[in-house]
Short mmCIF file of C-alpha atoms in Angstrom, two decimals:
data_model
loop_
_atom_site.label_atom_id
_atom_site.label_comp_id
_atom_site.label_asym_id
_atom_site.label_seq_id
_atom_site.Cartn_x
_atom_site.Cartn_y
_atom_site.Cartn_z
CA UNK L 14 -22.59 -24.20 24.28
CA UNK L 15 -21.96 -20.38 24.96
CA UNK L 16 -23.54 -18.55 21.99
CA UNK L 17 -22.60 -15.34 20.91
CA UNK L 18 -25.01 -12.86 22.46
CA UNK L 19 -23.83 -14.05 25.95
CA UNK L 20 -20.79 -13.96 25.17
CA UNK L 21 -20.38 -10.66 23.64
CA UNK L 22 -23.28 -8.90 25.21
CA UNK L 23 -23.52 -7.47 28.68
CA UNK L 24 -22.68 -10.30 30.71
CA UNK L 25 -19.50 -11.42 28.58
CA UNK L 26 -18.56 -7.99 28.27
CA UNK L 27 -18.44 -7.76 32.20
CA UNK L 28 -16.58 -11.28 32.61
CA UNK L 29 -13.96 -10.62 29.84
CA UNK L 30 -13.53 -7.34 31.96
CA UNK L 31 -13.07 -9.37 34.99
CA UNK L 32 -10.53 -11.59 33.21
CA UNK L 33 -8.08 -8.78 32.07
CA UNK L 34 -8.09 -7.49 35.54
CA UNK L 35 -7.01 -10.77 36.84
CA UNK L 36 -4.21 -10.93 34.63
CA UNK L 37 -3.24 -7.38 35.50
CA UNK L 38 -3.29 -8.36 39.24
CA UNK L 39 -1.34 -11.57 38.74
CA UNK L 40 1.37 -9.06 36.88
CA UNK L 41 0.96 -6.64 39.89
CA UNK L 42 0.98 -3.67 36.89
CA UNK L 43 -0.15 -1.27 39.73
CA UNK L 44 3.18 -1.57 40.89
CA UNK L 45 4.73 -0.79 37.76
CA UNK L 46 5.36 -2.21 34.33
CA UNK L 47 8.60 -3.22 32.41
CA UNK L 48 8.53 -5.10 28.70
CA UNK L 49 8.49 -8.32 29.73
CA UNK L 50 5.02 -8.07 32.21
CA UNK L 51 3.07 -6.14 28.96
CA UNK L 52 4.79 -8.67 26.94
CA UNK L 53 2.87 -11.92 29.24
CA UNK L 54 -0.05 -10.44 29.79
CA UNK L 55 -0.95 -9.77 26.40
CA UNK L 56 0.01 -13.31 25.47
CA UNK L 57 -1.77 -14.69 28.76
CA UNK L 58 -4.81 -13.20 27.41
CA UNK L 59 -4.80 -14.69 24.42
CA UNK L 60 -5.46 -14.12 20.26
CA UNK L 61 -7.31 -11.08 20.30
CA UNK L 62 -4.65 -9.31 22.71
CA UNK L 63 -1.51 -10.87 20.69
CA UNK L 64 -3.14 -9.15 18.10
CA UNK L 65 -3.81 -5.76 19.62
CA UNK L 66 0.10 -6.23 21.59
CA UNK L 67 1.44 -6.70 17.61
CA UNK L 68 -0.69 -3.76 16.26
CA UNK L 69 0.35 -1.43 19.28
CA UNK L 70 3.88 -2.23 18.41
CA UNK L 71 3.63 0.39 15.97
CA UNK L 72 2.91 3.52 17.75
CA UNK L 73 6.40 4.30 19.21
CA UNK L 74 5.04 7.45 20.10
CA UNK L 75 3.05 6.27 22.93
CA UNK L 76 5.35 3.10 23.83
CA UNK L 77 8.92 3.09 24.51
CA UNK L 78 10.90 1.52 22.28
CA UNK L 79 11.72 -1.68 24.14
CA UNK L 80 7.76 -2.24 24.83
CA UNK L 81 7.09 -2.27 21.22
CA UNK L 82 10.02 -4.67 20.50
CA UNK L 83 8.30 -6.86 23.70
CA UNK L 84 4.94 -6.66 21.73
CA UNK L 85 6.77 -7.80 18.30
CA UNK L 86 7.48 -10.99 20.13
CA UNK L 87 3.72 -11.88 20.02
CA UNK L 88 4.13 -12.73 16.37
CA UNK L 89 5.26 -15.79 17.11
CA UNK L 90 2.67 -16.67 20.12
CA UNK L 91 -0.70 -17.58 17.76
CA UNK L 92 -1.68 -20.70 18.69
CA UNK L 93 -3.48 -23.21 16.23
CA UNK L 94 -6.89 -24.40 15.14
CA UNK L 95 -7.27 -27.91 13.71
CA UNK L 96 -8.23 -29.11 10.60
CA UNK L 97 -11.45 -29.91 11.48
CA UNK L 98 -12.57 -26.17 12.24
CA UNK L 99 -11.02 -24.68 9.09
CA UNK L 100 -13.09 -27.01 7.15
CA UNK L 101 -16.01 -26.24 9.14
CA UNK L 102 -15.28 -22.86 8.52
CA UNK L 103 -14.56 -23.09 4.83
CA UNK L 104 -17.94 -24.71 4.45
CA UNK L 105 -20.42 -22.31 6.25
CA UNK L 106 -18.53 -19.39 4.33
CA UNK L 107 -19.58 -21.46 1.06
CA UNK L 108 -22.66 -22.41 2.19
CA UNK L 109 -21.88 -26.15 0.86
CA UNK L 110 -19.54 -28.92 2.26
CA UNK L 111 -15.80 -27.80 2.05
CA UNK L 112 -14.86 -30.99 -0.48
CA UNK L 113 -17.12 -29.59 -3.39
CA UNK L 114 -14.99 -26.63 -3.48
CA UNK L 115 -11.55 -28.19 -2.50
CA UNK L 116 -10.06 -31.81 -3.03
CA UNK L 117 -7.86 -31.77 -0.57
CA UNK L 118 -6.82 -29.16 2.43
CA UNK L 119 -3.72 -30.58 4.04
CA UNK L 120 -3.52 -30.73 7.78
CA UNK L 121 -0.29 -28.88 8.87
CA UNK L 122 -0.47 -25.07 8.64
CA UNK L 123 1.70 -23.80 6.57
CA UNK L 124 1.53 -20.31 8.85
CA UNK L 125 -0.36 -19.29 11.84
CA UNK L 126 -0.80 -15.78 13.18
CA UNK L 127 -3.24 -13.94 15.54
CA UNK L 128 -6.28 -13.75 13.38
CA UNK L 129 -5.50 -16.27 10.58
CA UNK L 130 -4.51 -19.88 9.58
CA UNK L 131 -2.62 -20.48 6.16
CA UNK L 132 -3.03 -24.30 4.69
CA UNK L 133 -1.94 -25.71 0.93
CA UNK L 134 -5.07 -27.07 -0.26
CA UNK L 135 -5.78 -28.21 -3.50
CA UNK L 136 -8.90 -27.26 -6.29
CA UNK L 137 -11.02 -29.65 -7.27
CA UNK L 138 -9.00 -29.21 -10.67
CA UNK L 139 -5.62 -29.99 -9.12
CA UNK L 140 -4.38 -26.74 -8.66
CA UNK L 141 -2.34 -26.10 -5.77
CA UNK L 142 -3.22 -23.01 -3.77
CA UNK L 143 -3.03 -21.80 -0.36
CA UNK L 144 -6.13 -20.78 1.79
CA UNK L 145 -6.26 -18.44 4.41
CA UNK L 146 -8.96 -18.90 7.16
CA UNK L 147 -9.74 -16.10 9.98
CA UNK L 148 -10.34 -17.69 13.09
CA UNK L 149 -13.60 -18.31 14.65
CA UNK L 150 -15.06 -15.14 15.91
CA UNK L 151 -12.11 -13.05 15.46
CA UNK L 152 -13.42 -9.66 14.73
CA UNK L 153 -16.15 -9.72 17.55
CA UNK L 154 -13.17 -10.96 19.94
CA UNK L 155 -10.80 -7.79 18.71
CA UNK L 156 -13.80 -5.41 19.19
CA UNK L 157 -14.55 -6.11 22.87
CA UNK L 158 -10.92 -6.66 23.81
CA UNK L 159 -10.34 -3.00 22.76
CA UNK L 160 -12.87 -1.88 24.48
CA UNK L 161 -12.61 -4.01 27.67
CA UNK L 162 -9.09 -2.65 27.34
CA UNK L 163 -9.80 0.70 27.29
CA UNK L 164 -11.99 0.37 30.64
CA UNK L 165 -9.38 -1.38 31.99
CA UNK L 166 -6.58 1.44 31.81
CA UNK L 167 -9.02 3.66 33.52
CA UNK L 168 -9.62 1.17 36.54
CA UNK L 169 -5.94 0.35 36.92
CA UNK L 170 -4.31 3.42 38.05
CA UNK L 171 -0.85 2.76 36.46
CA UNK L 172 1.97 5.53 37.46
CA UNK L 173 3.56 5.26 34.16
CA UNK L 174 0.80 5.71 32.21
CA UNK L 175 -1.13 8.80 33.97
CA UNK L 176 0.19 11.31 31.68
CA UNK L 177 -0.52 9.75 28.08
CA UNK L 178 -3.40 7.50 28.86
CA UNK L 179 -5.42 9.75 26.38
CA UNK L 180 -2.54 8.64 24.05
CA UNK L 181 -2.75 5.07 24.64
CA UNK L 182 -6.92 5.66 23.98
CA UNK L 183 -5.62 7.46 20.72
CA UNK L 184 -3.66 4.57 20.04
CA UNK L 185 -6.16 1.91 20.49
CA UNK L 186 -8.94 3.53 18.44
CA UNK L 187 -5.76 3.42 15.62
CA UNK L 188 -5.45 -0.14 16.09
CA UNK L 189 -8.95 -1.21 16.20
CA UNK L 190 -9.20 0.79 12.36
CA UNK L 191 -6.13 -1.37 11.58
CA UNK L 192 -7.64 -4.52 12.43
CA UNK L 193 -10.82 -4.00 11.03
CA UNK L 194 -9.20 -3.82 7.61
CA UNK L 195 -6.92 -7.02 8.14
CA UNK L 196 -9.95 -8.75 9.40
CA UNK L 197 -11.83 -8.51 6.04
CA UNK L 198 -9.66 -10.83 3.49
CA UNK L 199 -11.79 -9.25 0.89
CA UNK L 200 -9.99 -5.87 1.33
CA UNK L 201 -6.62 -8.17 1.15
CA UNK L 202 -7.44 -9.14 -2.00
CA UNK L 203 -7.65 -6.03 -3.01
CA UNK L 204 -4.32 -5.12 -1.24
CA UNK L 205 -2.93 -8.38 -3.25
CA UNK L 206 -3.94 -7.12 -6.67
CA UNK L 207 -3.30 -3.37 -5.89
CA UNK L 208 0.53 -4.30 -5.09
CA UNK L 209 0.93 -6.58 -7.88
CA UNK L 210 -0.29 -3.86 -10.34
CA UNK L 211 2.71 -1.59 -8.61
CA UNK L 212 5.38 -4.05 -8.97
CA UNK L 213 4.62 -5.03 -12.21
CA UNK L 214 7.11 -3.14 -14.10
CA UNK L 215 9.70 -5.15 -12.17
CA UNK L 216 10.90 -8.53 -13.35
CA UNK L 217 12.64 -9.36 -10.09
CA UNK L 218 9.06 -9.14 -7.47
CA UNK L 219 5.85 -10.55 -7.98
CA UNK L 220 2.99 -10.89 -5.50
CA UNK L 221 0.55 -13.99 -5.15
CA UNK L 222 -2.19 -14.06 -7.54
CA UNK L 223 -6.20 -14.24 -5.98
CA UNK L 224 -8.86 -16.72 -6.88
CA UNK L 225 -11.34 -13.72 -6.55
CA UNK L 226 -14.34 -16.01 -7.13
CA UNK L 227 -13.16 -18.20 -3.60
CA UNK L 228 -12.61 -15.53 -1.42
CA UNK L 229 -14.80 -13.90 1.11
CA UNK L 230 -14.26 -12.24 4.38
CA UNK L 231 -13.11 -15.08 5.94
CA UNK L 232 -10.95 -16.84 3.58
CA UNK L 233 -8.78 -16.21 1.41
CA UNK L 234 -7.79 -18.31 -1.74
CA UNK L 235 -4.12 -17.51 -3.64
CA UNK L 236 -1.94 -18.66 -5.59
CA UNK L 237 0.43 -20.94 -3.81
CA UNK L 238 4.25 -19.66 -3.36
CA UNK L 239 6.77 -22.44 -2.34
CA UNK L 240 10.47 -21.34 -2.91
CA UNK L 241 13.05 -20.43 -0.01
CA UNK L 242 12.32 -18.57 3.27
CA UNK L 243 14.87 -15.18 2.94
CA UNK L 244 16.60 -16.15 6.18
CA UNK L 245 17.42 -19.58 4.85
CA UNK L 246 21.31 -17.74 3.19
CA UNK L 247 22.64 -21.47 2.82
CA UNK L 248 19.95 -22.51 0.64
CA UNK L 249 19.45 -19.43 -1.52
CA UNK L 250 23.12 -19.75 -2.11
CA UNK L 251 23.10 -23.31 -3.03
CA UNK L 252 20.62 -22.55 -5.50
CA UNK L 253 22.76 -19.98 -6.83
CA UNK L 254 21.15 -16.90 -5.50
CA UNK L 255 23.28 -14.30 -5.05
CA UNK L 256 22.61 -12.43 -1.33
CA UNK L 257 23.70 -8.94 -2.24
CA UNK L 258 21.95 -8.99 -5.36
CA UNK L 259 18.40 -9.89 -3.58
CA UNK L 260 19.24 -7.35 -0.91
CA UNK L 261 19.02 -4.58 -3.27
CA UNK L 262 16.32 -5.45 -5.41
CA UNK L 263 13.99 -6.12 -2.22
CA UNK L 264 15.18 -2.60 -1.23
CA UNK L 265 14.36 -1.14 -4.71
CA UNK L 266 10.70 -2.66 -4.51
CA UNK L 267 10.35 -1.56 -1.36
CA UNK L 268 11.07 1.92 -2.11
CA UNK L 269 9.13 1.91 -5.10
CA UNK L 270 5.81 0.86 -2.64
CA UNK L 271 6.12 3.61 -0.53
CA UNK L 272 8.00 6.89 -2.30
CA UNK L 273 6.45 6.41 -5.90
CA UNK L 274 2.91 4.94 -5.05
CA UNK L 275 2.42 5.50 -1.48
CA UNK L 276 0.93 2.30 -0.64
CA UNK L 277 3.66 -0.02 1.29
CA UNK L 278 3.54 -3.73 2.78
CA UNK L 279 3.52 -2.28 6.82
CA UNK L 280 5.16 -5.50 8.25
CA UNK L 281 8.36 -6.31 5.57
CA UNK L 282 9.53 -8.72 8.32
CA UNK L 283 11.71 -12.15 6.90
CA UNK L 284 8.52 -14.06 7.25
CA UNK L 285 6.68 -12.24 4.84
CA UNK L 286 8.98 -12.51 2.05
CA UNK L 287 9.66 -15.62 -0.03
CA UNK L 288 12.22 -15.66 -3.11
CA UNK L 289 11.19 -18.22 -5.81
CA UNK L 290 12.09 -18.61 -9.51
CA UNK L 291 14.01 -15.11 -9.50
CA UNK L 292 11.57 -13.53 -8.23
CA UNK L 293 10.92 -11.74 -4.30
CA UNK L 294 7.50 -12.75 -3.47
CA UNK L 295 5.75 -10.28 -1.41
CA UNK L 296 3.51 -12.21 1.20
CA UNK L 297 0.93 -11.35 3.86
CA UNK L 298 -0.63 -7.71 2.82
CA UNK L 299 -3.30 -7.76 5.04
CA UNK L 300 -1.61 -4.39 7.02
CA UNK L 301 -0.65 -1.54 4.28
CA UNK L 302 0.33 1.45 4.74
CA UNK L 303 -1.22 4.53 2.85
CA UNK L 304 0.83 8.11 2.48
CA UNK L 305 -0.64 10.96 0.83
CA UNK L 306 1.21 12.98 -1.38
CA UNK L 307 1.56 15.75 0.91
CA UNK L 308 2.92 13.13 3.84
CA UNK L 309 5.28 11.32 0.90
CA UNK L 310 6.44 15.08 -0.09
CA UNK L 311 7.06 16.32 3.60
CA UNK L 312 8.99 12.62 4.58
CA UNK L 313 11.39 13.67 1.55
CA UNK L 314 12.19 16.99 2.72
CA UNK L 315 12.26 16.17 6.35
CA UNK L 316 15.09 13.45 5.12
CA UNK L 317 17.21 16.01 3.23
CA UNK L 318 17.17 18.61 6.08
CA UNK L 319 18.17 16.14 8.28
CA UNK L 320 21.22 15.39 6.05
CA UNK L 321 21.84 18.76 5.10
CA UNK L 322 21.18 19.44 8.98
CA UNK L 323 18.68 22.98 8.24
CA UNK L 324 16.82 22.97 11.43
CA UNK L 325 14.53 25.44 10.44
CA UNK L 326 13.54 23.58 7.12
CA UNK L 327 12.85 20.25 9.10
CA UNK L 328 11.02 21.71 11.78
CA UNK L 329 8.73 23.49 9.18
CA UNK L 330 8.25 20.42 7.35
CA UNK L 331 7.50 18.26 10.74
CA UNK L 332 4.86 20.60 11.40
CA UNK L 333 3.58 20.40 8.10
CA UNK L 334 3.31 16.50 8.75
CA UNK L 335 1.59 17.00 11.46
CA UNK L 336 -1.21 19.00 10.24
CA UNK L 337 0.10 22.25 12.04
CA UNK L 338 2.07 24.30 9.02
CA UNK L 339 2.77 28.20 10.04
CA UNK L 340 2.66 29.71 13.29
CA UNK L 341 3.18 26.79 16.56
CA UNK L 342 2.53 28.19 20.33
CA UNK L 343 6.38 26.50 20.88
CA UNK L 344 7.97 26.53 17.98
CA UNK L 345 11.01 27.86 19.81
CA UNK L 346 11.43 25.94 22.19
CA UNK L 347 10.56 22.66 19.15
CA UNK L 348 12.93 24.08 17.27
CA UNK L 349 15.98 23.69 19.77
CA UNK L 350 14.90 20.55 20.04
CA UNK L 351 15.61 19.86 17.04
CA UNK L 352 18.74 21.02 16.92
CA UNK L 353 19.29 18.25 19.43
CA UNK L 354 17.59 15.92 17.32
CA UNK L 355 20.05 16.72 13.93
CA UNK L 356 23.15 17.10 16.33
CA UNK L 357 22.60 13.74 17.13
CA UNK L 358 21.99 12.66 13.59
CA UNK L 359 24.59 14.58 12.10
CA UNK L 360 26.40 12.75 8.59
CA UNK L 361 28.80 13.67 6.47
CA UNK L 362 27.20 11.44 4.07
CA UNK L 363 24.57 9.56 3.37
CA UNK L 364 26.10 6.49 3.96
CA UNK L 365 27.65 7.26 7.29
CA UNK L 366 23.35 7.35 8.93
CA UNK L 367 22.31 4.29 10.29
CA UNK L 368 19.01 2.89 11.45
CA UNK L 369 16.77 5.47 9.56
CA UNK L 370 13.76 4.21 11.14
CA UNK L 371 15.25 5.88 14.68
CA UNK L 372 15.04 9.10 13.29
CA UNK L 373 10.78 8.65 12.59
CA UNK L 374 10.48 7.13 16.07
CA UNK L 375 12.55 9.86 17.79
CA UNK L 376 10.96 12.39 15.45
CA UNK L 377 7.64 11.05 16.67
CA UNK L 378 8.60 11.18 19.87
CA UNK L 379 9.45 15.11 20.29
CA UNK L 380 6.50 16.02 18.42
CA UNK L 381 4.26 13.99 20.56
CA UNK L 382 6.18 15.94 23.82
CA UNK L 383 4.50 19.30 22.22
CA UNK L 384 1.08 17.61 21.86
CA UNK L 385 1.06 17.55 17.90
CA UNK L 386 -0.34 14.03 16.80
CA UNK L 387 1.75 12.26 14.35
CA UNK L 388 -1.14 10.43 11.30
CA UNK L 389 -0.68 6.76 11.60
CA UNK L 390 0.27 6.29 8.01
CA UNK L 391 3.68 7.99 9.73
CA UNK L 392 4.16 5.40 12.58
CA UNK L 393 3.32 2.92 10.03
CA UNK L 394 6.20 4.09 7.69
CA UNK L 395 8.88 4.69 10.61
CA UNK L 396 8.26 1.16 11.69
CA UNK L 397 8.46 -0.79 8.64
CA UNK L 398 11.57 0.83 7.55
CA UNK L 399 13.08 -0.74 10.94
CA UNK L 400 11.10 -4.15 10.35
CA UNK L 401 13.14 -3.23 6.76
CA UNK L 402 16.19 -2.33 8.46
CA UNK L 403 16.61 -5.75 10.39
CA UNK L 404 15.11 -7.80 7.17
CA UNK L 405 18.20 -6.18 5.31
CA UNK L 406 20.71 -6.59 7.90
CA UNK L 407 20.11 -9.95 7.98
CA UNK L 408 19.84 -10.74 4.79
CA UNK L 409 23.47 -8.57 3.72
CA UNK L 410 25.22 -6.49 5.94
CA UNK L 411 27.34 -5.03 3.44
CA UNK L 412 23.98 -3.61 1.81
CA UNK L 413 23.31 -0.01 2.67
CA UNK L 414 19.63 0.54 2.92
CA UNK L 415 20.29 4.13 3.73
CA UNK L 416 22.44 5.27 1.23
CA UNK L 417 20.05 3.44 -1.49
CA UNK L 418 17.43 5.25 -0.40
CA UNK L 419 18.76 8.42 -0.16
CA UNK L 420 20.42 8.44 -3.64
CA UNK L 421 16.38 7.74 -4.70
CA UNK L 422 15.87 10.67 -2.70
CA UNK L 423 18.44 12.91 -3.80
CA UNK L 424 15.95 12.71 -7.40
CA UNK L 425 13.55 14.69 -4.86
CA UNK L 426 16.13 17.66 -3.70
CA UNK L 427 16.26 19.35 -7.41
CA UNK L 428 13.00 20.59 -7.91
CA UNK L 429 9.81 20.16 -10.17
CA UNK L 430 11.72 22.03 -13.02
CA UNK L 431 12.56 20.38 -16.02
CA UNK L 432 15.28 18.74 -14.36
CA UNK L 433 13.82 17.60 -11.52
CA UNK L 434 11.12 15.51 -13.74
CA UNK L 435 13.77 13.93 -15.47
CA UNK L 436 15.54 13.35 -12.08
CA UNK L 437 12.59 11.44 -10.86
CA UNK L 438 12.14 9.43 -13.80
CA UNK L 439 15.59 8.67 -14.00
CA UNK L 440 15.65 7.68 -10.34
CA UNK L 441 12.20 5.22 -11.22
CA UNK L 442 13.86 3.78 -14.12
CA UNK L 443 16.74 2.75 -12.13
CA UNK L 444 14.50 1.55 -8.78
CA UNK L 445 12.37 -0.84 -11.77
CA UNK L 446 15.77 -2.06 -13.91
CA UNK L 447 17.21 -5.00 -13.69
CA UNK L 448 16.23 -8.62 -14.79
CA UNK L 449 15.09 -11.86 -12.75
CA UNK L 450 17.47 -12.46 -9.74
CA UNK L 451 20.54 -14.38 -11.27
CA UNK L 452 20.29 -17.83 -10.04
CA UNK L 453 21.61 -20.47 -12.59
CA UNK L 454 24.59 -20.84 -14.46
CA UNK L 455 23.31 -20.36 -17.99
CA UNK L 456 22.09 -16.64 -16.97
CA UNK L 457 24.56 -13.93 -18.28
CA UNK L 458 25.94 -11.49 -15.89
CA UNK L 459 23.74 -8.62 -15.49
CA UNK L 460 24.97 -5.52 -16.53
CA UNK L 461 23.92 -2.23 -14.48
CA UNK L 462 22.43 0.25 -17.03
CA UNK L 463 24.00 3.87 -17.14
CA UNK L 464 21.85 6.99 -16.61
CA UNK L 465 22.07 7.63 -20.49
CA UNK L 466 20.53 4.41 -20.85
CA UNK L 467 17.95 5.02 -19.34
CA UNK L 468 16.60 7.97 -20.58
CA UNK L 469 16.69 9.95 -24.13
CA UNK L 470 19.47 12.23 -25.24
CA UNK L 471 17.55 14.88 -24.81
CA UNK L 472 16.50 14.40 -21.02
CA UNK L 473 20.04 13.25 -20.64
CA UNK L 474 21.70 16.51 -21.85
CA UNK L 475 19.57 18.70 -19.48
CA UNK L 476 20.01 16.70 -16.05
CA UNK L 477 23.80 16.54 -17.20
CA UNK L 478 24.00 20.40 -17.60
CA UNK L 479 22.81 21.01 -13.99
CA UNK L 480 25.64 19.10 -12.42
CA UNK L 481 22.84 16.78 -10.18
CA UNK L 482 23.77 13.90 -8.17
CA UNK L 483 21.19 11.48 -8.37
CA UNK L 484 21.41 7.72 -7.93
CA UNK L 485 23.60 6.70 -10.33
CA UNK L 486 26.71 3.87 -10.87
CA UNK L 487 28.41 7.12 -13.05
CA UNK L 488 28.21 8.55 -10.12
CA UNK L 489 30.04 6.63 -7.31
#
């Protein structure tokens, strides 16, 4: 049996080397590439590369925009381990036979990705919980396969890819930091009872609850989450869910992640979001994103310029984002386009911009053209709000993500005054009202709380005096 030191040491680093380069030849990529040849050779090459193909996805700054929708694909390309292994694994992470920890793990996945292998398992107790196992040899597989990858791109002499191959280097240094965090389940713990602490104030979202004591690197123990799948509409409705009503509260969560705490579930896909006893379940948070304050201050003025269509504002505050505030060798010639950029995003309202996450990705995209690096916290956000944007659309079509969160926004626009405070916490008050999602008959209607409800005469009589328009029922 191959053991690890020949396998990852000189002579396995020189034969995995030899295998992507016989993939790349079988796809002819000297010739040329397109999204569906990245798309098989990643899968062809198997877990470590579906996961390195699904992490690239999010740097539409180096990638078109159809390869990183190829690369999404690979989410559903992880193949399977048996039963067998994940006990075998469970029990060298214990150090003692996987029965004196668990009574039962049941055979059928319950999820499979790239790294990872979800199975309902039972305590010896009873309790019901759900284990998550990394696959065998997963991080030492990721770590060679980026850097096998990165020799690779240097062999191959690729037309498309002369001019940003120190981009695509960039890139895959990004992703390997990525993966190194969703490869330790101990830091998803963490993510787990991070999130849970954020949502809290929320009666409508809850997120799994960890069995610190089981976990380790490798697996992960949590509270088990049944309930319906968000793309299964004929079921929520039959259980009396309304679609709408989920639709904006998943919204409201998700804004809360990102624009008030700055810590955001990266991959809001369908599959990661479960609705069960009233509540949206927020699943899989081994990829978060992380904002600073500056980045979460310069994303909300970069959003107002862009709807109040001041070029010079948004190009200040895209530098700023960028780490390059003041003075730019072609700020000019950034500037116009810009002007591009806005003409092409041009509203008269809020409510008449679609696909927000276009704007980060074509954003991105110009900067990158003037050799400014956008931080990966930024590609992170971009892309989950259009992983958001397609959860939402599919969920309720009638539900405006964009004009939600730009009335949140709007909170933003007044100032850090007096008013603006009371803005803000008006604006968080209204993202964290709202009961359990209505789903029986013996619930009474819920009743949307007005602006004076939510905050004391006082505050009330000063952000009434300035004439502000933040998100509000009063003021549709």
């Amino acid at each position: 049996m191959e053991n690890n030191t020949t396998r990852y040491g000189l002579l396995g680093d020189a034969r995995r080397l030899g295998e992507i380069l016989s993939v790349a030849n079988k796809y002819k990529v000297t010739q040329g590439l397109t999204p569906d040849k990245v798309y098989h050779m990643f899968k062809d090459l198997g877990t470590a590369f579906i996961k390195l193909g699904q992490l690239l996805s999010l740097h539409p700054e180096v990638l078109p925009k159809e390869y990183c929708k190829a690369l999404e694909n690979l989410r559903n390309d992880a193949p399977t381990i048996t039963t067998a292994q994940i006990r075998e694994i469970v029990s060298e992470e214990y150090g003692k036979p996987w029965h004196h920890v668990f009574s039962k793990v049941v055979a059928i996945p319950v999820g499979s990705a790239s790294i990872a292998q979800v199975h309902d398992a039972y305590l010896l107790d009873g309790t019901r919980v759900a284990i998550k196992v990394q696959r065998p040899d997963s991080y030492q597989m990721m770590e060679q396969d980026v850097r096998m990858l990165k020799k690779a791109l240097n062999v191959l002499k690729i037309p498309q890819l002369k001019n940003i191959l120190w981009l695509i280097n960039n890139a895959l240094d990004e992703t390997w930091r990525v993966a190194q965090e969703e490869l330790n389940f101990v830091q998803e713990a963490e993510n787990l009872e991070r999130l849970a602490k954020i949502l809290e104030p929320m009666e409508f979202a809850h997120v799994p609850a960890v069995y610190k004591d089981l976990t380790t690197r490798n697996v992960l123990v949590m509270e088990y989450i049944d309930g319906y799948e968000i793309t299964d509409h004929e079921g929520l409705i039959a259980a009396g869910y309304d679609l709408s009503e989920i639709c904006q509260k998943l919204i409201r969560s998700y804004i809360k992640q990102w624009a008030e705490d700055l810590f955001f579930q990266a991959d809001p896909h369908s599959g990661n979001i479960r609705i069960r006893d009233g509540q949206i379940v927020w699943l899989d948070l081994g990829m978060m994103g992380h904002l600073t304050e500056r980045e979460a201050e310069s994303l909300h003025h970069c959003m107002h310029a862009i709807w109040k269509n001041d070029v010079a504002e948004f190009t200040e505050w895209a530098l700023i984002l960028c780490g390059q505030p003041g003075d730019h060798p072609c700020r000019e010639s950034l500037q116009q386009d810009y002007i591009a950029f806005l003409d092409k995003y041009r509203v008269q309202s809020i409510k008449e911009m679609n696909e927000t996450g276009d704007v980060f990705v074509d954003m991105i995209n110009i900067m990158a053209k003037y050799g400014a690096e956008f931080p990966l916290s930024l590609t992170m956000y971009g892309r989950s709000l259009l992983v958001m944007e397609g959860t939402v659309s599919n969920l309720d079509e009638k539900t405006d993500l964009t004009d939600i969160l730009g009335r949140h926004l709007a909170a933003y626009a007044i100032g850090d005054g007096p008013a603006g405070k009371i803005a803000r916490k008006l604006s968080h008050n209204r993202l964290c009202s709202g009961s359990r999602l209505h789903y029986n008959e013996y619930q009474a209607k819920e009743e949307v709380p007005k602006d004076s409800e939510l905050l004391s005469e006082e505050e009330y009589r000063i952000l009434s005096e300035t004439g502000a328009k933040v998100w509000s029922p009063e003021n549709e």
